[in-house]
Short mmCIF file of C-alpha atoms in Angstrom, two decimals:
data_model
loop_
_atom_site.label_atom_id
_atom_site.label_comp_id
_atom_site.label_asym_id
_atom_site.label_seq_id
_atom_site.Cartn_x
_atom_site.Cartn_y
_atom_site.Cartn_z
CA ALA A 346 0.00 0.00 0.00
CA PHE A 347 1.12 3.58 -0.64
CA LEU A 348 0.44 6.54 1.64
CA ILE A 349 -0.72 9.54 -0.39
CA GLY A 350 -1.36 12.70 1.60
CA GLN A 351 -3.80 11.83 4.38
CA LYS A 352 -5.44 8.92 2.56
CA TRP A 353 -4.39 5.37 1.81
CA LEU A 354 -4.31 4.04 -1.73
CA LEU A 355 -4.09 0.28 -2.03
CA TYR A 356 -2.37 -1.05 -5.12
CA LEU A 357 -2.26 -4.77 -5.71
CA SER A 358 1.27 -5.90 -6.51
CA GLY A 359 1.42 -7.80 -9.75
CA SER A 360 -1.95 -6.46 -10.87
CA GLU A 361 -2.72 -3.56 -13.18
CA HIS A 362 -5.97 -2.61 -11.46
CA PHE A 363 -6.81 -0.37 -8.52
CA CYS A 364 -8.63 -2.07 -5.71
CA CYS A 365 -11.57 0.32 -6.09
CA PRO A 366 -12.91 1.95 -9.28
CA PHE A 367 -13.75 5.09 -7.32
CA MET A 368 -10.30 5.48 -5.77
CA VAL A 369 -9.44 8.54 -7.85
CA ILE A 370 -12.28 10.42 -6.18
CA LEU A 371 -11.56 9.16 -2.68
CA ILE A 372 -7.89 10.02 -2.32
CA TRP A 373 -7.99 13.79 -2.79
CA PRO A 374 -6.40 15.96 -1.55
CA VAL A 375 -2.94 14.62 -2.33
CA THR A 376 0.55 15.93 -1.90
CA MET A 377 2.70 16.80 -4.93
CA ILE A 378 4.60 13.53 -4.61
CA GLY A 379 1.33 11.68 -4.17
CA ALA A 380 -0.13 13.29 -7.28
CA LYS A 381 2.80 12.11 -9.39
CA LEU A 382 2.54 8.60 -7.96
CA LEU A 383 -1.19 8.52 -8.62
CA ARG A 384 -0.65 9.68 -12.19
CA CYS A 385 1.87 6.90 -12.78
CA LEU A 386 -0.53 4.29 -11.41
CA ILE A 387 -3.43 5.51 -13.53
CA LEU A 388 -1.28 5.47 -16.66
CA THR A 389 -0.43 1.79 -16.07
CA ASP A 390 -4.11 0.88 -15.55
CA TRP A 391 -5.66 0.47 -18.99
CA THR A 392 -9.21 0.77 -17.64
CA TYR A 393 -8.81 4.54 -17.27
CA HIS A 394 -7.85 5.24 -20.88
CA LYS A 395 -10.31 6.56 -23.44
CA GLY A 396 -10.40 6.77 -27.21
CA TRP A 397 -9.52 3.16 -28.03
CA ALA A 398 -11.28 3.44 -31.42
CA ARG A 399 -11.33 6.94 -32.85
CA HIS A 400 -10.49 6.72 -36.56
CA ASN A 401 -13.78 5.49 -38.07
CA ILE A 402 -12.48 1.90 -38.36
CA PHE A 403 -9.77 2.93 -40.85
CA GLY A 404 -6.06 2.66 -40.29
CA LEU A 405 -3.79 5.37 -41.66
CA ARG A 406 -2.72 4.75 -45.25
CA ARG A 407 0.49 5.96 -46.78
CA GLU A 408 -1.30 7.23 -49.87
CA TRP A 409 -3.66 9.27 -47.70
CA LEU A 410 -0.74 10.99 -46.01
CA GLU A 411 0.84 11.69 -49.40
CA LEU A 412 -2.45 13.22 -50.54
CA TYR A 413 -2.46 15.51 -47.53
CA LEU A 414 1.20 16.48 -47.95
CA GLU A 415 0.53 17.40 -51.57
CA ASP A 416 -2.37 19.70 -50.73
CA GLN A 417 -2.75 20.52 -47.02
CA LYS A 418 -5.62 22.93 -47.58
CA GLY A 419 -7.63 21.22 -50.30
CA TRP A 420 -7.14 17.52 -49.58
CA ARG A 421 -10.65 17.17 -48.13
CA ASN A 422 -12.16 17.98 -51.50
CA TRP A 423 -10.36 15.24 -53.43
CA SER A 424 -12.79 12.65 -54.81
CA THR A 425 -10.46 9.76 -53.99
CA LEU A 426 -11.60 9.77 -50.35
CA GLY A 427 -15.07 9.04 -49.04
CA ASN A 428 -16.62 11.11 -46.27
CA ARG A 429 -15.71 8.64 -43.52
CA GLN A 430 -12.18 8.35 -44.87
CA VAL A 431 -11.84 12.13 -44.80
CA ASP A 432 -12.97 12.17 -41.18
CA SER A 433 -10.58 9.32 -40.38
CA LEU A 434 -7.56 11.03 -41.91
CA ALA A 435 -8.41 14.27 -40.09
CA VAL A 436 -8.11 12.40 -36.78
CA TRP A 437 -5.02 10.46 -37.84
CA LEU A 438 -3.23 13.74 -38.62
CA LYS A 439 -3.62 14.65 -34.94
CA THR A 440 -2.82 11.14 -33.66
CA THR A 441 0.41 10.98 -35.68
CA GLY A 442 1.53 14.48 -34.74
CA ILE A 443 1.48 15.74 -38.33
CA GLU A 444 -0.91 18.46 -37.15
CA ASP A 445 -1.36 19.88 -33.67
CA GLN A 446 -4.74 20.06 -31.97
CA ARG A 447 -5.47 23.39 -33.65
CA GLY A 448 -4.88 21.91 -37.09
CA LYS A 449 -1.53 23.62 -37.56
CA LEU A 450 1.29 21.79 -39.34
CA THR A 451 3.95 20.60 -36.89
CA PRO A 452 7.73 20.37 -37.45
CA LEU A 453 7.23 16.65 -38.11
CA GLY A 454 4.67 17.49 -40.78
CA GLU A 455 7.06 20.00 -42.31
CA GLN A 456 9.77 17.33 -42.45
CA PHE A 457 7.42 14.92 -44.22
CA ILE A 458 6.72 17.62 -46.81
CA ALA A 459 10.44 18.24 -47.26
CA LYS A 460 11.67 14.63 -47.27
CA GLY A 461 8.62 12.68 -48.39
CA THR A 462 7.19 9.41 -47.10
CA ASP A 463 10.27 7.35 -47.99
CA CYS A 464 12.19 8.56 -44.93
CA ALA A 465 12.09 5.77 -42.34
CA PHE A 466 13.30 8.07 -39.55
CA LEU A 467 10.17 10.20 -39.89
CA TRP A 468 7.95 7.15 -39.65
CA GLU A 469 9.73 6.24 -36.42
CA LEU A 470 8.85 9.65 -34.96
CA LEU A 471 5.30 9.23 -36.22
CA TRP A 472 5.02 5.82 -34.52
CA VAL A 473 6.15 7.33 -31.21
CA ASN A 474 3.32 9.85 -31.46
CA VAL A 475 0.80 7.15 -32.28
CA VAL A 476 1.85 5.09 -29.27
CA PHE A 477 1.43 8.01 -26.87
CA ASN A 478 -1.73 9.43 -28.46
CA PHE A 479 -3.66 6.24 -29.22
CA PRO A 480 -4.33 3.88 -26.26
CA THR A 481 -4.76 0.86 -28.55
CA ALA A 482 -1.25 1.35 -29.95
CA ARG A 483 0.23 1.90 -26.49
CA TRP A 484 -1.41 -1.26 -25.15
CA TYR A 485 -0.13 -3.15 -28.19
CA ALA A 486 3.40 -1.78 -27.69
CA HIS A 487 3.46 -3.22 -24.17
CA LEU A 488 2.91 -6.71 -25.61
CA ARG A 489 6.53 -6.52 -26.81
CA GLN A 490 7.60 -8.90 -29.59
CA GLY A 491 5.22 -11.60 -30.70
CA GLU A 492 2.76 -12.91 -33.24
CA TRP A 493 -1.02 -12.69 -32.99
CA THR A 494 -4.08 -12.94 -35.19
CA THR A 495 -6.42 -9.98 -35.10
CA THR A 496 -8.96 -12.26 -33.41
CA GLU A 497 -6.47 -13.03 -30.66
CA LEU A 498 -5.67 -9.34 -30.19
CA LYS A 499 -9.36 -8.52 -29.87
CA SER A 500 -9.79 -11.21 -27.25
CA MET A 501 -6.72 -10.00 -25.34
CA LEU A 502 -7.87 -6.37 -25.40
CA ARG A 503 -11.35 -7.37 -24.26
CA ARG A 504 -9.86 -9.20 -21.27
CA THR A 505 -7.61 -6.24 -20.45
CA VAL A 506 -10.39 -3.64 -20.60
CA PRO A 507 -13.66 -5.48 -19.88
CA ARG A 508 -15.72 -2.28 -19.95
CA LEU A 509 -15.15 -1.81 -23.70
CA ALA A 510 -18.00 -2.78 -25.98
CA GLU A 511 -17.30 -5.60 -28.40
CA ARG A 512 -17.69 -3.22 -31.34
CA THR A 513 -15.19 -0.78 -29.83
CA VAL A 514 -12.65 -3.56 -29.37
CA SER A 515 -13.14 -4.78 -32.93
CA ASN A 516 -12.80 -1.28 -34.38
CA ALA A 517 -9.72 -0.54 -32.26
CA ILE A 518 -7.80 -3.58 -33.52
CA THR A 519 -8.99 -2.99 -37.09
CA GLU A 520 -7.60 0.56 -36.99
CA LEU A 521 -4.30 -0.64 -35.55
CA ALA A 522 -3.94 -3.45 -38.09
CA GLY A 523 -4.82 -1.05 -40.90
CA LEU A 524 -2.02 1.30 -39.84
CA MET A 525 0.45 -1.58 -39.79
CA GLU A 526 -0.66 -2.94 -43.14
CA ARG A 527 -0.84 0.29 -45.13
CA THR A 528 2.19 2.22 -43.82
CA PRO A 529 5.92 1.45 -43.29
CA VAL A 530 5.26 1.22 -39.54
CA GLY A 531 4.25 -2.42 -39.81
CA ASP A 532 6.82 -4.02 -42.11
CA GLU A 533 9.78 -1.62 -42.43
CA LEU A 534 9.80 -0.58 -38.77
CA GLY A 535 9.04 -4.12 -37.62
CA GLN A 536 6.07 -3.11 -35.49
CA GLY A 537 3.54 -5.45 -37.01
CA ASP A 538 3.99 -7.08 -40.39
CA VAL A 539 0.48 -8.08 -41.49
CA VAL A 540 0.20 -11.41 -43.28
CA GLY A 541 -2.83 -13.32 -44.52
CA LYS A 542 -6.13 -12.09 -45.87
CA ARG A 543 -9.14 -13.67 -44.19
CA ARG A 544 -7.20 -14.56 -41.05
CA ARG A 545 -4.83 -11.63 -40.67
CA ARG A 546 -1.84 -12.05 -38.41
CA LEU A 547 0.46 -9.36 -36.99
CA ILE A 548 4.10 -10.31 -36.57
CA ARG A 549 5.95 -7.85 -34.35
CA ARG A 550 9.67 -8.48 -34.59
CA GLY A 551 10.74 -5.01 -33.41
CA GLY A 552 13.27 -2.59 -34.86
CA LYS A 553 16.25 -0.44 -33.94
CA PRO A 554 15.17 3.22 -33.82
CA CYS A 555 17.36 6.21 -34.62
CA ASN A 556 18.59 8.60 -31.92
CA ALA A 557 15.86 11.14 -32.69
CA ALA A 558 13.12 8.54 -32.21
CA ILE A 559 14.61 7.38 -28.90
CA ALA A 560 14.86 10.95 -27.64
CA HIS A 561 11.34 11.69 -28.85
CA ALA A 562 9.97 8.67 -26.98
CA LEU A 563 11.67 9.88 -23.79
CA VAL A 564 10.23 13.35 -24.31
CA ARG A 565 6.72 11.98 -24.78
CA LEU A 566 7.16 9.86 -21.66
CA TYR A 567 8.27 12.95 -19.72
CA LEU A 568 5.27 14.93 -20.99
CA GLN A 569 2.93 12.07 -20.16
CA LEU A 570 4.15 11.56 -16.61
CA GLY A 571 4.89 15.20 -15.82
CA GLN A 572 8.14 14.37 -14.02
CA ARG A 573 11.75 15.02 -15.05
CA ARG A 574 13.17 12.03 -13.20
CA LEU A 575 12.38 8.66 -14.78
CA PRO A 576 13.63 5.66 -12.74
CA TRP A 577 14.67 2.58 -14.70
CA ASP A 578 12.43 0.33 -12.62
CA GLY A 579 9.31 2.31 -13.57
CA ASN A 580 6.68 0.37 -15.49
CA PHE A 581 6.61 3.02 -18.22
CA THR A 582 6.31 3.13 -21.98
CA TRP A 583 10.07 3.27 -22.48
CA PRO A 584 11.64 3.61 -25.96
CA TRP A 585 12.44 -0.13 -25.95
CA VAL A 586 8.74 -0.77 -25.31
CA VAL A 587 7.69 1.57 -28.11
CA PHE A 588 9.93 -0.15 -30.66
CA ALA A 589 10.08 -3.68 -29.21
CA CYS A 590 13.87 -3.59 -29.19
CA SER A 591 16.44 -4.44 -26.54
CA ARG A 592 16.89 -2.16 -23.56
CA GLN A 593 20.66 -2.44 -23.97
CA TYR A 594 20.49 -1.06 -27.50
CA VAL A 595 18.53 1.99 -26.33
CA LEU A 596 20.87 2.66 -23.41
CA GLU A 597 23.91 2.52 -25.69
CA ARG A 598 22.29 4.98 -28.08
CA MET A 599 21.34 7.29 -25.20
CA ILE A 600 24.92 7.36 -23.93
CA SER A 601 26.09 8.49 -27.37
CA MET A 602 23.62 11.40 -27.54
CA ASP A 603 23.97 15.03 -26.57
CA GLN A 604 23.82 15.08 -22.76
CA ASP A 605 22.30 18.58 -22.83
CA LEU A 606 18.97 16.85 -23.51
CA PHE A 607 19.09 14.43 -20.57
CA SER A 608 21.48 12.78 -18.13
CA ILE A 609 21.55 9.13 -17.20
CA ASP A 610 22.90 7.20 -14.23
CA GLU A 611 22.46 3.79 -12.61
CA GLU A 612 19.08 4.73 -11.15
CA GLY A 613 17.40 6.36 -14.13
CA VAL A 614 17.31 9.26 -16.57
CA THR A 615 16.72 12.96 -15.88
CA ILE A 616 15.29 15.26 -18.51
CA ARG A 617 17.38 18.43 -18.59
CA MET A 618 15.29 20.67 -20.84
CA VAL A 619 12.06 21.31 -18.94
CA ASP A 620 10.31 23.78 -21.26
CA LYS A 621 7.30 21.69 -22.24
CA GLU A 622 6.29 24.00 -25.07
CA GLU A 623 9.75 23.65 -26.59
CA TRP A 624 9.48 19.86 -26.40
CA GLN A 625 5.89 19.70 -27.63
CA CYS A 626 6.56 21.69 -30.78
CA GLY A 627 8.99 18.96 -31.88
CA GLY A 628 11.65 21.30 -33.20
CA THR A 629 14.32 20.11 -30.76
CA ILE A 630 13.90 16.47 -31.80
CA ILE A 631 13.99 17.29 -35.49
CA THR A 632 17.50 18.68 -35.06
CA LEU A 633 18.70 15.16 -34.15
CA LEU A 634 17.75 13.75 -37.54
#
C-alpha cells in the first residue's frame, strides 16, 4: 500500500488494477509527490484510458498521407476519399503528430513535406506519437515482440479492458492493423507485419530506432508523466517498449547522444530541458535527424 497525503491508496502488486474503481475520487487531496505517484498508477491501468477506437475503423494509409502532404488545404475535396475516410484522416493527422490540436502543421509534418514518405526516420517519430496518443497502440506496444491474429488481439484487449463494448474492441484492432498494413510502420519498422487475408496475423519483430526517435519517446514519456526524473524500474512506456527492441540497444544509443537533452545514471534518466512548449513543438527532436 502507498500513503498519499492523508489517505491510503491500495495497489495490488502484480496487478494492473486499482482495488476500487472510485479510488481517484476518494484520495484527494494529495501531496505533490502523491499526485505524481497517482498519475503513474493511472497510466499503467488500462481501464482509465479513453479513445480506443477513434479513426472510423480505418487505419492510416500511406497514400492518404501523401495526398495531404501534396495539398494541405484542399485535400478534403479530393474525390479519392469518401466522407468517412476524410474524417478518419483528419483524426489520424492529430494522432500521428502531423498536425497539432489546432490543425496547424507541426515540425514533423514539415519534415514529411520536405523529405517525403520514404524517410524511415520520420515514420519512427510518427510511430512514437501514435503510441502516446492512441491507447490501442500503447497497449499493443506493451505486448513486446510476438505474433497474434487480429482475433487473438481482440480477445486479449477485451480481457484487459472489460468495460469496452465488443464493437469498440473490434474497431480498435482494425484501426491498428490497418495502420500496420498500409504504412511502413508495420513491415519496415518491424512493429507489425500483417500477413494473410481472411485470417490476418500481426508479426511484431521489433526494430532499432534512430537517436531522434529514442529521444522523442523519452520526451513523450516525460510529458505524459509530468516528471523530469524517470527511474529505470518504472513500469513506463520506455523507448524499448515503443519499438520492441532491446533495452541495452537503447541505453547505448542514449549514452552516445547530446547530454544537454538528458542525463543518465544507474538509477534512471533525468530530462534536462524542462520547457514543455519547446518539447511539444517537436523542433528540438527534429535537429537530431
